[in-house]
mmCIF file of C-alpha atoms and ligand atoms in Angstrom:
data_model
loop_
_atom_site.group_PDB
_atom_site.id
_atom_site.type_symbol
_atom_site.label_atom_id
_atom_site.label_comp_id
_atom_site.label_asym_id
_atom_site.label_seq_id
_atom_site.Cartn_x
_atom_site.Cartn_y
_atom_site.Cartn_z
ATOM 1 C CA UNK A 1 5.360 5.672 15.075
ATOM 2 C CA UNK A 2 6.041 2.592 17.134
ATOM 3 C CA UNK A 3 3.011 0.504 19.139
ATOM 4 C CA UNK A 4 3.403 2.551 22.770
ATOM 5 C CA UNK A 5 2.476 5.606 21.440
ATOM 6 C CA UNK A 6 -0.149 4.592 18.945
ATOM 7 C CA UNK A 7 -1.673 2.892 21.302
ATOM 8 C CA UNK A 8 -1.477 6.673 24.033
ATOM 9 C CA UNK A 9 -2.921 8.504 21.454
ATOM 10 C CA UNK A 10 -5.885 5.711 21.235
ATOM 11 C CA UNK A 11 -6.242 6.317 24.895
ATOM 12 C CA UNK A 12 -6.156 10.248 24.412
ATOM 13 C CA UNK A 13 -8.323 10.268 21.839
ATOM 14 C CA UNK A 14 -10.881 7.560 23.370
ATOM 15 C CA UNK A 15 -10.666 7.372 27.321
ATOM 16 C CA UNK A 16 -11.031 4.306 29.085
ATOM 17 C CA UNK A 17 -13.891 1.651 29.699
ATOM 18 C CA UNK A 18 -14.661 -1.486 30.160
ATOM 19 C CA UNK A 19 -13.465 -3.387 27.145
ATOM 20 C CA UNK A 20 -9.481 -3.337 26.213
ATOM 21 C CA UNK A 21 -7.832 -2.692 23.106
ATOM 22 C CA UNK A 22 -6.113 -4.894 20.647
ATOM 23 C CA UNK A 23 -3.225 -4.084 18.161
ATOM 24 C CA UNK A 24 -3.396 -5.310 14.538
ATOM 25 C CA UNK A 25 -1.283 -4.447 11.582
ATOM 26 C CA UNK A 26 -1.212 -5.221 8.069
ATOM 27 C CA UNK A 27 1.646 -4.275 5.797
ATOM 28 C CA UNK A 28 2.251 -2.469 2.286
ATOM 29 C CA UNK A 29 3.042 -5.060 -0.698
ATOM 30 C CA UNK A 30 5.370 -4.665 -3.572
ATOM 31 C CA UNK A 31 5.259 -7.131 -6.797
ATOM 32 C CA UNK A 32 8.622 -7.694 -7.738
ATOM 33 C CA UNK A 33 7.530 -9.239 -11.177
ATOM 34 C CA UNK A 34 4.543 -9.813 -13.362
ATOM 35 C CA UNK A 35 2.659 -7.036 -13.404
ATOM 36 C CA UNK A 36 -0.993 -6.578 -15.096
ATOM 37 C CA UNK A 37 -1.301 -10.289 -15.043
ATOM 38 C CA UNK A 38 -3.986 -10.214 -12.099
ATOM 39 C CA UNK A 39 -7.139 -9.209 -14.129
ATOM 40 C CA UNK A 40 -5.538 -11.425 -16.916
ATOM 41 C CA UNK A 41 -5.422 -14.716 -14.962
ATOM 42 C CA UNK A 42 -1.827 -14.269 -14.798
ATOM 43 C CA UNK A 43 0.980 -15.406 -12.046
ATOM 44 C CA UNK A 44 2.358 -12.756 -10.017
ATOM 45 C CA UNK A 45 4.930 -12.504 -7.570
ATOM 46 C CA UNK A 46 4.895 -9.875 -4.926
ATOM 47 C CA UNK A 47 6.223 -9.594 -1.723
ATOM 48 C CA UNK A 48 4.832 -7.931 1.879
ATOM 49 C CA UNK A 49 6.670 -4.285 2.904
ATOM 50 C CA UNK A 50 8.169 -4.283 6.793
ATOM 51 C CA UNK A 51 5.666 -1.310 6.753
ATOM 52 C CA UNK A 52 2.151 -1.255 6.776
ATOM 53 C CA UNK A 53 -0.709 0.001 8.512
ATOM 54 C CA UNK A 54 -1.510 -0.543 12.033
ATOM 55 C CA UNK A 55 -5.060 -0.015 13.600
ATOM 56 C CA UNK A 56 -5.852 -0.235 17.488
ATOM 57 C CA UNK A 57 -9.657 -0.869 18.515
ATOM 58 C CA UNK A 58 -11.547 -1.812 20.788
ATOM 59 C CA UNK A 59 -15.557 -2.417 21.495
ATOM 60 C CA UNK A 60 -17.393 0.665 22.289
ATOM 61 C CA UNK A 61 -20.456 0.567 25.044
ATOM 62 C CA UNK A 62 -22.979 1.443 22.662
ATOM 63 C CA UNK A 63 -23.575 0.434 18.653
ATOM 64 C CA UNK A 64 -21.480 3.300 16.846
ATOM 65 C CA UNK A 65 -18.495 3.231 14.886
ATOM 66 C CA UNK A 66 -15.759 5.428 15.130
ATOM 67 C CA UNK A 67 -13.131 6.103 12.663
ATOM 68 C CA UNK A 68 -9.611 8.043 13.432
ATOM 69 C CA UNK A 69 -6.201 8.152 11.979
ATOM 70 C CA UNK A 70 -2.926 9.990 12.836
ATOM 71 C CA UNK A 71 -2.661 10.229 8.967
ATOM 72 C CA UNK A 72 -5.550 12.160 8.157
ATOM 73 C CA UNK A 73 -7.678 14.901 9.534
ATOM 74 C CA UNK A 74 -11.153 13.589 8.244
ATOM 75 C CA UNK A 75 -12.741 10.914 11.698
ATOM 76 C CA UNK A 76 -16.283 9.758 11.434
ATOM 77 C CA UNK A 77 -18.277 8.280 14.527
ATOM 78 C CA UNK A 78 -22.102 6.472 13.410
ATOM 79 C CA UNK A 79 -24.253 3.832 12.939
ATOM 80 C CA UNK A 80 -23.265 0.990 10.279
ATOM 81 C CA UNK A 81 -26.440 0.628 9.947
ATOM 82 C CA UNK A 82 -27.860 4.706 9.160
ATOM 83 C CA UNK A 83 -24.636 6.694 8.508
ATOM 84 C CA UNK A 84 -22.342 5.229 6.123
ATOM 85 C CA UNK A 85 -24.975 3.544 3.565
ATOM 86 C CA UNK A 86 -22.922 5.950 0.390
ATOM 87 C CA UNK A 87 -19.412 6.825 -0.479
ATOM 88 C CA UNK A 88 -17.792 9.761 1.154
ATOM 89 C CA UNK A 89 -14.977 9.882 -0.807
ATOM 90 C CA UNK A 90 -13.142 9.736 2.432
ATOM 91 C CA UNK A 91 -10.387 7.334 3.275
ATOM 92 C CA UNK A 92 -13.288 5.883 5.374
ATOM 93 C CA UNK A 93 -15.117 4.142 2.204
ATOM 94 C CA UNK A 94 -12.330 1.380 2.365
ATOM 95 C CA UNK A 95 -13.198 0.189 5.789
ATOM 96 C CA UNK A 96 -16.981 0.957 5.508
ATOM 97 C CA UNK A 97 -16.876 -0.924 2.378
ATOM 98 C CA UNK A 98 -15.167 -3.858 4.551
ATOM 99 C CA UNK A 99 -17.981 -4.047 6.789
ATOM 100 C CA UNK A 100 -20.667 -3.892 3.914
ATOM 101 C CA UNK A 101 -18.335 -6.609 2.720
ATOM 102 C CA UNK A 102 -18.701 -8.715 5.687
ATOM 103 C CA UNK A 103 -22.779 -8.224 6.283
ATOM 104 C CA UNK A 104 -23.626 -10.111 2.584
ATOM 105 C CA UNK A 105 -21.484 -12.452 4.002
ATOM 106 C CA UNK A 106 -23.927 -12.844 7.407
ATOM 107 C CA UNK A 107 -21.444 -11.385 9.327
ATOM 108 C CA UNK A 108 -22.997 -8.428 9.887
ATOM 109 C CA UNK A 109 -21.306 -6.413 13.288
ATOM 110 C CA UNK A 110 -22.517 -6.904 16.372
ATOM 111 C CA UNK A 111 -21.145 -4.381 18.640
ATOM 112 C CA UNK A 112 -19.839 -0.855 18.306
ATOM 113 C CA UNK A 113 -16.111 -0.314 18.352
ATOM 114 C CA UNK A 114 -13.457 2.435 18.092
ATOM 115 C CA UNK A 115 -10.530 2.442 15.544
ATOM 116 C CA UNK A 116 -7.256 4.151 15.192
ATOM 117 C CA UNK A 117 -5.315 3.754 12.023
ATOM 118 C CA UNK A 118 -1.817 4.638 11.802
ATOM 119 C CA UNK A 119 -0.194 4.175 7.938
ATOM 120 C CA UNK A 120 3.365 4.556 7.729
ATOM 121 C CA UNK A 121 3.252 3.303 3.233
ATOM 122 C CA UNK A 122 2.874 6.513 1.192
ATOM 123 C CA UNK A 123 -0.611 7.024 0.108
ATOM 124 C CA UNK A 124 -0.950 6.735 -3.936
ATOM 125 C CA UNK A 125 2.852 5.312 -4.418
ATOM 126 C CA UNK A 126 1.564 2.066 -5.565
ATOM 127 C CA UNK A 127 2.449 0.540 -2.552
ATOM 128 C CA UNK A 128 -0.429 -0.925 -1.661
ATOM 129 C CA UNK A 129 -1.886 1.225 1.109
ATOM 130 C CA UNK A 130 -5.717 1.186 0.338
ATOM 131 C CA UNK A 131 -5.219 -2.838 0.010
ATOM 132 C CA UNK A 132 -3.299 -2.484 3.729
ATOM 133 C CA UNK A 133 -6.187 0.001 5.376
ATOM 134 C CA UNK A 134 -8.737 -2.544 3.963
ATOM 135 C CA UNK A 135 -7.471 -5.701 5.548
ATOM 136 C CA UNK A 136 -6.309 -5.224 8.493
ATOM 137 C CA UNK A 137 -9.570 -4.174 8.935
ATOM 138 C CA UNK A 138 -11.279 -7.522 7.926
ATOM 139 C CA UNK A 139 -8.861 -8.885 9.928
ATOM 140 C CA UNK A 140 -9.388 -6.765 13.173
ATOM 141 C CA UNK A 141 -13.141 -7.023 13.273
ATOM 142 C CA UNK A 142 -13.603 -11.105 12.010
ATOM 143 C CA UNK A 143 -10.980 -11.255 15.101
ATOM 144 C CA UNK A 144 -13.360 -8.514 17.352
ATOM 145 C CA UNK A 145 -16.324 -11.109 16.696
ATOM 146 C CA UNK A 146 -15.229 -14.231 17.238
ATOM 147 C CA UNK A 147 -14.662 -15.261 14.104
ATOM 148 C CA UNK A 148 -12.075 -17.396 11.985
ATOM 149 C CA UNK A 149 -9.478 -15.236 9.845
ATOM 150 C CA UNK A 150 -9.052 -16.805 6.684
ATOM 151 C CA UNK A 151 -6.858 -15.236 5.407
ATOM 152 C CA UNK A 152 -7.685 -16.217 1.221
ATOM 153 C CA UNK A 153 -11.345 -15.346 1.673
ATOM 154 C CA UNK A 154 -9.633 -12.225 3.669
ATOM 155 C CA UNK A 155 -7.989 -11.299 0.702
ATOM 156 C CA UNK A 156 -11.346 -11.660 -1.734
ATOM 157 C CA UNK A 157 -13.575 -9.593 0.647
ATOM 158 C CA UNK A 158 -11.252 -6.750 0.121
ATOM 159 C CA UNK A 159 -11.081 -6.745 -3.309
ATOM 160 C CA UNK A 160 -14.988 -6.857 -3.721
ATOM 161 C CA UNK A 161 -14.697 -3.814 -1.012
ATOM 162 C CA UNK A 162 -12.547 -1.889 -3.608
ATOM 163 C CA UNK A 163 -14.460 -3.352 -6.616
ATOM 164 C CA UNK A 164 -17.762 -2.123 -5.172
ATOM 165 C CA UNK A 165 -18.224 0.311 -2.485
ATOM 166 C CA UNK A 166 -15.197 2.132 -3.689
ATOM 167 C CA UNK A 167 -15.224 1.994 -7.106
ATOM 168 C CA UNK A 168 -11.912 0.314 -8.566
ATOM 169 C CA UNK A 169 -11.679 -2.531 -10.630
ATOM 170 C CA UNK A 170 -8.221 -3.511 -9.305
ATOM 171 C CA UNK A 171 -7.038 -7.420 -9.200
ATOM 172 C CA UNK A 172 -6.619 -9.679 -6.555
ATOM 173 C CA UNK A 173 -2.728 -9.518 -6.450
ATOM 174 C CA UNK A 174 -2.629 -6.629 -3.963
ATOM 175 C CA UNK A 175 -5.283 -7.442 -1.378
ATOM 176 C CA UNK A 176 -3.603 -11.184 -1.704
ATOM 177 C CA UNK A 177 0.029 -10.012 -1.151
ATOM 178 C CA UNK A 178 -0.659 -8.285 2.058
ATOM 179 C CA UNK A 179 -2.945 -10.593 3.509
ATOM 180 C CA UNK A 180 -0.753 -13.521 2.869
ATOM 181 C CA UNK A 181 2.527 -12.362 3.022
ATOM 182 C CA UNK A 182 4.740 -14.411 4.663
ATOM 183 C CA UNK A 183 8.696 -12.752 5.852
ATOM 184 C CA UNK A 184 11.680 -13.406 3.765
ATOM 185 C CA UNK A 185 8.943 -15.035 0.648
ATOM 186 C CA UNK A 186 7.627 -13.820 -2.018
ATOM 187 C CA UNK A 187 4.518 -15.269 -3.164
ATOM 188 C CA UNK A 188 3.941 -17.025 -6.634
ATOM 189 C CA UNK A 189 0.158 -16.613 -7.204
ATOM 190 C CA UNK A 190 -2.001 -17.947 -9.726
ATOM 191 C CA UNK A 191 -4.280 -15.265 -10.126
ATOM 192 C CA UNK A 192 -7.225 -17.530 -11.739
ATOM 193 C CA UNK A 193 -6.828 -20.116 -9.177
ATOM 194 C CA UNK A 194 -5.789 -18.538 -6.467
ATOM 195 C CA UNK A 195 -3.566 -21.119 -5.694
ATOM 196 C CA UNK A 196 0.009 -19.953 -4.286
ATOM 197 C CA UNK A 197 3.016 -20.977 -3.107
ATOM 198 C CA UNK A 198 5.412 -18.559 -0.832
ATOM 199 C CA UNK A 199 8.660 -18.872 -3.006
ATOM 200 C CA UNK A 200 12.240 -17.828 0.021
ATOM 201 C CA UNK A 201 13.057 -14.576 -1.337
ATOM 202 C CA UNK A 202 16.656 -15.266 -0.125
ATOM 203 C CA UNK A 203 18.659 -12.129 -2.190
ATOM 204 C CA UNK A 204 21.851 -12.837 0.164
ATOM 205 C CA UNK A 205 24.357 -9.690 -0.541
ATOM 206 C CA UNK A 206 21.216 -7.361 -2.049
ATOM 207 C CA UNK A 207 18.643 -5.606 -1.012
ATOM 208 C CA UNK A 208 15.722 -4.652 -2.468
ATOM 209 C CA UNK A 209 15.560 -0.851 -3.135
ATOM 210 C CA UNK A 210 12.008 0.889 -3.529
ATOM 211 C CA UNK A 211 11.855 4.681 -5.119
ATOM 212 C CA UNK A 212 8.414 6.762 -5.273
ATOM 213 C CA UNK A 213 9.169 8.729 -8.296
ATOM 214 C CA UNK A 214 6.432 11.121 -6.270
ATOM 215 C CA UNK A 215 4.680 11.766 -9.862
ATOM 216 C CA UNK A 216 1.249 11.847 -8.738
ATOM 217 C CA UNK A 217 -0.375 8.678 -9.943
ATOM 218 C CA UNK A 218 -2.717 11.581 -12.092
ATOM 219 C CA UNK A 219 -4.559 8.845 -14.691
ATOM 220 C CA UNK A 220 -4.091 5.938 -12.993
ATOM 221 C CA UNK A 221 -7.864 5.153 -13.017
ATOM 222 C CA UNK A 222 -8.994 5.383 -16.439
ATOM 223 C CA UNK A 223 -5.593 4.157 -18.359
ATOM 224 C CA UNK A 224 -5.998 1.030 -15.890
ATOM 225 C CA UNK A 225 -9.636 0.659 -16.947
ATOM 226 C CA UNK A 226 -8.674 0.854 -20.850
ATOM 227 C CA UNK A 227 -5.978 -1.134 -20.291
ATOM 228 C CA UNK A 228 -8.325 -3.537 -19.331
ATOM 229 C CA UNK A 229 -10.858 -3.316 -21.632
ATOM 230 C CA UNK A 230 -8.285 -3.821 -23.924
ATOM 231 C CA UNK A 231 -7.028 -6.810 -22.710
ATOM 232 C CA UNK A 232 -10.862 -7.889 -22.858
ATOM 233 C CA UNK A 233 -10.850 -7.355 -26.852
ATOM 234 C CA UNK A 234 -7.703 -9.270 -27.405
ATOM 235 C CA UNK A 235 -9.114 -12.376 -25.403
ATOM 236 C CA UNK A 236 -12.287 -11.796 -27.462
ATOM 237 C CA UNK A 237 -11.136 -12.370 -30.838
ATOM 238 C CA UNK A 238 -7.905 -15.163 -29.389
ATOM 239 C CA UNK A 239 -11.518 -16.874 -28.305
ATOM 240 C CA UNK A 240 -12.780 -17.080 -31.962
ATOM 241 C CA UNK A 241 -9.736 -19.307 -32.571
ATOM 242 C CA UNK A 242 -9.413 -20.870 -29.071
ATOM 243 C CA UNK A 243 -13.275 -21.347 -27.888
ATOM 244 C CA UNK A 244 -12.159 -22.740 -24.572
ATOM 245 C CA UNK A 245 -9.422 -19.816 -24.131
ATOM 246 C CA UNK A 246 -10.634 -17.763 -20.346
ATOM 247 C CA UNK A 247 -8.052 -16.014 -20.339
ATOM 248 C CA UNK A 248 -5.233 -14.106 -22.313
ATOM 249 C CA UNK A 249 -2.444 -15.652 -19.360
ATOM 250 C CA UNK A 250 -3.354 -19.173 -20.193
ATOM 251 C CA UNK A 251 -1.350 -18.893 -23.679
ATOM 252 C CA UNK A 252 2.387 -19.872 -24.253
ATOM 253 C CA UNK A 253 4.491 -17.638 -26.147
ATOM 254 C CA UNK A 254 4.550 -20.324 -29.036
ATOM 255 C CA UNK A 255 0.694 -19.990 -29.267
ATOM 256 C CA UNK A 256 0.232 -16.809 -29.001
ATOM 257 C CA UNK A 257 2.904 -16.114 -32.288
ATOM 258 C CA UNK A 258 0.871 -18.668 -34.045
ATOM 259 C CA UNK A 259 -2.197 -16.885 -33.121
ATOM 260 C CA UNK A 260 -0.966 -12.976 -33.031
ATOM 261 C CA UNK A 261 -2.170 -12.099 -36.503
ATOM 262 C CA UNK A 262 -5.388 -12.526 -36.107
ATOM 263 C CA UNK A 263 -5.794 -9.362 -33.741
ATOM 264 C CA UNK A 264 -5.721 -6.803 -36.207
ATOM 265 C CA UNK A 265 -5.375 -3.258 -34.141
ATOM 266 C CA UNK A 266 -1.230 -3.470 -33.324
ATOM 267 C CA UNK A 267 -1.961 -1.630 -30.078
ATOM 268 C CA UNK A 268 -4.673 -4.660 -28.427
ATOM 269 C CA UNK A 269 -1.606 -7.087 -30.352
ATOM 270 C CA UNK A 270 1.144 -5.258 -28.497
ATOM 271 C CA UNK A 271 -0.781 -5.555 -24.652
ATOM 272 C CA UNK A 272 -1.510 -9.069 -25.147
ATOM 273 C CA UNK A 273 2.186 -9.866 -26.219
ATOM 274 C CA UNK A 274 3.341 -8.223 -22.993
ATOM 275 C CA UNK A 275 0.737 -10.626 -20.869
ATOM 276 C CA UNK A 276 1.517 -13.768 -22.237
ATOM 277 C CA UNK A 277 5.433 -13.639 -22.106
ATOM 278 C CA UNK A 278 5.015 -11.542 -18.816
ATOM 279 C CA UNK A 279 3.659 -14.648 -17.340
ATOM 280 C CA UNK A 280 6.644 -16.864 -18.759
ATOM 281 C CA UNK A 281 9.067 -14.271 -17.312
ATOM 282 C CA UNK A 282 7.123 -14.801 -13.914
ATOM 283 C CA UNK A 283 7.593 -18.682 -14.136
ATOM 284 C CA UNK A 284 10.949 -18.062 -15.365
ATOM 285 C CA UNK A 285 12.354 -15.309 -12.761
ATOM 286 C CA UNK A 286 11.052 -18.154 -9.906
ATOM 287 C CA UNK A 287 13.149 -20.819 -11.371
ATOM 288 C CA UNK A 288 16.168 -18.336 -11.704
ATOM 289 C CA UNK A 289 15.491 -17.900 -7.734
ATOM 290 C CA UNK A 290 14.942 -21.655 -6.850
ATOM 291 C CA UNK A 291 18.967 -21.948 -8.144
ATOM 292 C CA UNK A 292 20.236 -19.189 -6.657
ATOM 293 C CA UNK A 293 20.597 -17.365 -9.521
ATOM 294 C CA UNK A 294 19.528 -13.366 -8.645
ATOM 295 C CA UNK A 295 21.585 -11.798 -11.876
ATOM 296 C CA UNK A 296 19.316 -13.760 -14.209
ATOM 297 C CA UNK A 297 16.025 -12.768 -11.447
ATOM 298 C CA UNK A 298 17.907 -8.953 -12.148
ATOM 299 C CA UNK A 299 17.571 -9.557 -15.983
ATOM 300 C CA UNK A 300 14.227 -10.647 -16.133
ATOM 301 C CA UNK A 301 12.971 -8.045 -13.848
ATOM 302 C CA UNK A 302 14.533 -5.497 -16.423
ATOM 303 C CA UNK A 303 13.174 -7.258 -19.336
ATOM 304 C CA UNK A 304 9.303 -6.666 -17.451
ATOM 305 C CA UNK A 305 10.099 -2.811 -17.040
ATOM 306 C CA UNK A 306 10.702 -2.444 -21.076
ATOM 307 C CA UNK A 307 7.724 -4.050 -21.897
ATOM 308 C CA UNK A 308 5.559 -1.953 -19.011
ATOM 309 C CA UNK A 309 7.347 0.289 -21.701
ATOM 310 C CA UNK A 310 6.915 -0.718 -24.919
ATOM 311 C CA UNK A 311 4.702 -3.456 -25.463
ATOM 312 C CA UNK A 312 1.683 -2.709 -22.568
ATOM 313 C CA UNK A 313 2.521 1.811 -21.882
ATOM 314 C CA UNK A 314 2.137 2.185 -18.489
ATOM 315 C CA UNK A 315 5.312 3.707 -17.420
ATOM 316 C CA UNK A 316 6.127 7.506 -18.386
ATOM 317 C CA UNK A 317 8.662 9.258 -18.511
ATOM 318 C CA UNK A 318 9.477 9.169 -14.596
ATOM 319 C CA UNK A 319 9.290 5.854 -13.989
ATOM 320 C CA UNK A 320 11.388 5.297 -17.126
ATOM 321 C CA UNK A 321 13.822 7.537 -15.673
ATOM 322 C CA UNK A 322 14.473 6.189 -12.300
ATOM 323 C CA UNK A 323 14.041 2.711 -13.726
ATOM 324 C CA UNK A 324 17.350 3.886 -16.334
ATOM 325 C CA UNK A 325 18.937 5.708 -13.540
ATOM 326 C CA UNK A 326 19.707 2.759 -11.298
ATOM 327 C CA UNK A 327 20.464 0.139 -14.676
ATOM 328 C CA UNK A 328 23.280 1.837 -15.251
ATOM 329 C CA UNK A 329 24.783 1.860 -11.744
ATOM 330 C CA UNK A 330 27.093 -1.321 -11.585
ATOM 331 C CA UNK A 331 25.804 -2.411 -8.210
ATOM 332 C CA UNK A 332 22.076 -2.843 -9.592
ATOM 333 C CA UNK A 333 21.362 -6.019 -10.701
ATOM 334 C CA UNK A 334 17.755 -4.768 -12.092
ATOM 335 C CA UNK A 335 14.772 -2.321 -11.924
ATOM 336 C CA UNK A 336 11.747 -1.923 -12.627
ATOM 337 C CA UNK A 337 8.172 -0.438 -12.056
ATOM 338 C CA UNK A 338 6.107 -1.696 -9.878
ATOM 339 C CA UNK A 339 2.370 -1.583 -9.512
ATOM 340 C CA UNK A 340 -0.232 -0.002 -11.939
ATOM 341 C CA UNK A 341 2.386 2.553 -13.285
ATOM 342 C CA UNK A 342 1.752 6.186 -14.425
ATOM 343 C CA UNK A 343 3.524 7.374 -11.688
ATOM 344 C CA UNK A 344 4.034 5.863 -8.132
ATOM 345 C CA UNK A 345 7.469 3.238 -7.442
ATOM 346 C CA UNK A 346 9.850 1.466 -9.093
ATOM 347 C CA UNK A 347 11.179 -2.058 -7.264
ATOM 348 C CA UNK A 348 15.578 -2.459 -7.627
ATOM 349 C CA UNK A 349 17.874 -4.832 -6.399
ATOM 350 C CA UNK A 350 21.290 -3.580 -5.169
ATOM 351 C CA UNK A 351 24.150 -5.321 -3.591
ATOM 352 C CA UNK A 352 24.312 -4.151 -0.236
ATOM 353 C CA UNK A 353 27.537 -2.723 0.150
ATOM 354 C CA UNK A 354 26.588 0.251 -3.001
ATOM 355 C CA UNK A 355 23.465 1.477 -1.710
ATOM 356 C CA UNK A 356 24.229 4.394 -0.411
ATOM 357 C CA UNK A 357 25.847 5.113 -3.420
ATOM 358 C CA UNK A 358 23.247 3.996 -5.658
ATOM 359 C CA UNK A 359 21.141 6.216 -3.862
ATOM 360 C CA UNK A 360 22.437 8.907 -4.121
ATOM 361 C CA UNK A 361 23.728 8.633 -7.714
ATOM 362 C CA UNK A 362 20.526 7.744 -8.984
ATOM 363 C CA UNK A 363 18.149 10.146 -6.768
ATOM 364 C CA UNK A 364 21.140 12.824 -8.535
ATOM 365 C CA UNK A 365 20.390 12.310 -11.683
ATOM 366 C CA UNK A 366 16.560 11.276 -11.754
ATOM 367 C CA UNK A 367 16.381 14.916 -9.702
ATOM 368 C CA UNK A 368 18.369 16.446 -12.428
ATOM 369 C CA UNK A 369 15.852 14.864 -15.335
ATOM 370 C CA UNK A 370 12.968 15.211 -13.690
ATOM 371 C CA UNK A 371 12.782 18.046 -11.663
ATOM 372 C CA UNK A 372 11.004 15.593 -8.846
ATOM 373 C CA UNK A 373 12.687 14.743 -5.241
ATOM 374 C CA UNK A 374 12.423 11.108 -5.050
ATOM 375 C CA UNK A 375 12.037 8.940 -1.795
ATOM 376 C CA UNK A 376 13.841 5.939 -1.166
ATOM 377 C CA UNK A 377 13.187 3.133 1.439
ATOM 378 C CA UNK A 378 15.982 -0.147 1.530
ATOM 379 C CA UNK A 379 13.499 -3.013 3.021
ATOM 380 C CA UNK A 380 13.290 -6.711 3.988
ATOM 381 C CA UNK A 381 10.059 -9.063 3.678
ATOM 382 C CA UNK A 382 7.800 -8.171 5.586
ATOM 383 C CA UNK A 383 5.048 -10.604 7.372
ATOM 384 C CA UNK A 384 1.558 -10.475 6.138
ATOM 385 C CA UNK A 385 -1.808 -9.410 8.149
ATOM 386 C CA UNK A 386 -1.458 -10.278 11.812
ATOM 387 C CA UNK A 387 -2.262 -9.148 15.422
ATOM 388 C CA UNK A 388 0.638 -7.339 17.452
ATOM 389 C CA UNK A 389 0.869 -9.227 20.684
ATOM 390 C CA UNK A 390 3.381 -9.175 22.147
ATOM 391 C CA UNK A 391 5.055 -4.981 22.296
ATOM 392 C CA UNK A 392 1.732 -4.470 24.751
HETATM 393 C C1 LIG B 401 -2.435 -1.988 -9.338
HETATM 394 C C2 LIG B 401 -4.042 -3.204 -9.124
HETATM 395 C C3 LIG B 401 -3.491 -4.593 -8.867
HETATM 396 C C4 LIG B 401 -2.766 -4.956 -9.863
HETATM 397 C C5 LIG B 401 -1.596 -3.898 -10.977
HETATM 398 C C6 LIG B 401 -1.025 -4.419 -11.695
HETATM 399 O O1 LIG B 401 -1.648 -2.301 -8.029
HETATM 400 O O2 LIG B 401 -4.639 -2.873 -8.061
HETATM 401 O O3 LIG B 401 -4.277 -5.160 -8.897
HETATM 402 O O4 LIG B 401 -3.902 -5.242 -11.476
HETATM 403 O O5 LIG B 401 -2.465 -2.684 -10.498
HETATM 404 O O6 LIG B 401 -0.295 -5.360 -11.748
#
């Protein structure tokens, strides 16, 4: 749906009033490499997608707030002070969580608003539809209220909304990428300090191909929390050897080798090994990108997937099948799962002349192996959150 169609729907839904609407957009994200590193204080390399969540918003004459979406049938209108104090287990928990966080930093809403969202990101596919919803809400409301829109602060606030109101214990990567993405750039983010560098993502004749396994990510929350606690256990043990260690990702692979035997539990040791080696892989793959060595970058993607499969154990049959199908195609430079894992999407770099052929072969092979029909998205790197002005 384009902006014109969406604003038309907005007018049909909410009618006219004396105020004018504004339109905002936040993308989804794909993580190119550096998985399960954000909550371990390491480096990640996500990029904003060209599709995301668009929000049309307009001031109301009363203090009520009204949420509606073209994707979801649930709608609600009420007073922020009285009607949104607990979770509803509906999609509106994400924007409501953001408003609660705005209140905590002294930026309570002074007016009422009508909001209409439209999302192009498949839900539950690991492309950060929730972060996109949070970030577009924060950016739009701060803009409407005449506040500064600092996109690093918006990322932090949106992560808090997700952790505290929605109750999902995610790291900062998704919100950060959605808020700070730049067209044709990947973001090298140090998750401990939030220092970041925009790295030109020039893939020449190679395209990013995202494949949705369409496997429901059933266990994602419980397994995600289990991995976090395994990393905490490893850190606690290693801190006995290095008291100043704050995060697992601060260890170099060599340091880890000399210390790893102190972690007696083999599973916990493998989790830590993934974190330390994946962190180094992010830095190596950024160097490869800067040197224009896409082949090396593709190899690091493949290694990352293996590490997530065998050491961190967050892939599963569907993600493994999809990645293997990509990797056997000569037009593919590299492929890996992206996001939390346990289903969701993979990301691959595929030669532009081979994209159609590869998608056909991978789609067929994957379906035969799993019985599931996948979806494919060939996409470029888009902008982080922004206001859409020119099209209306
Ligand atoms: C999910 C979380 C992120 C990150 C990834 C794994 O997407 O929301 O914070 O931990 O998993 O890299």
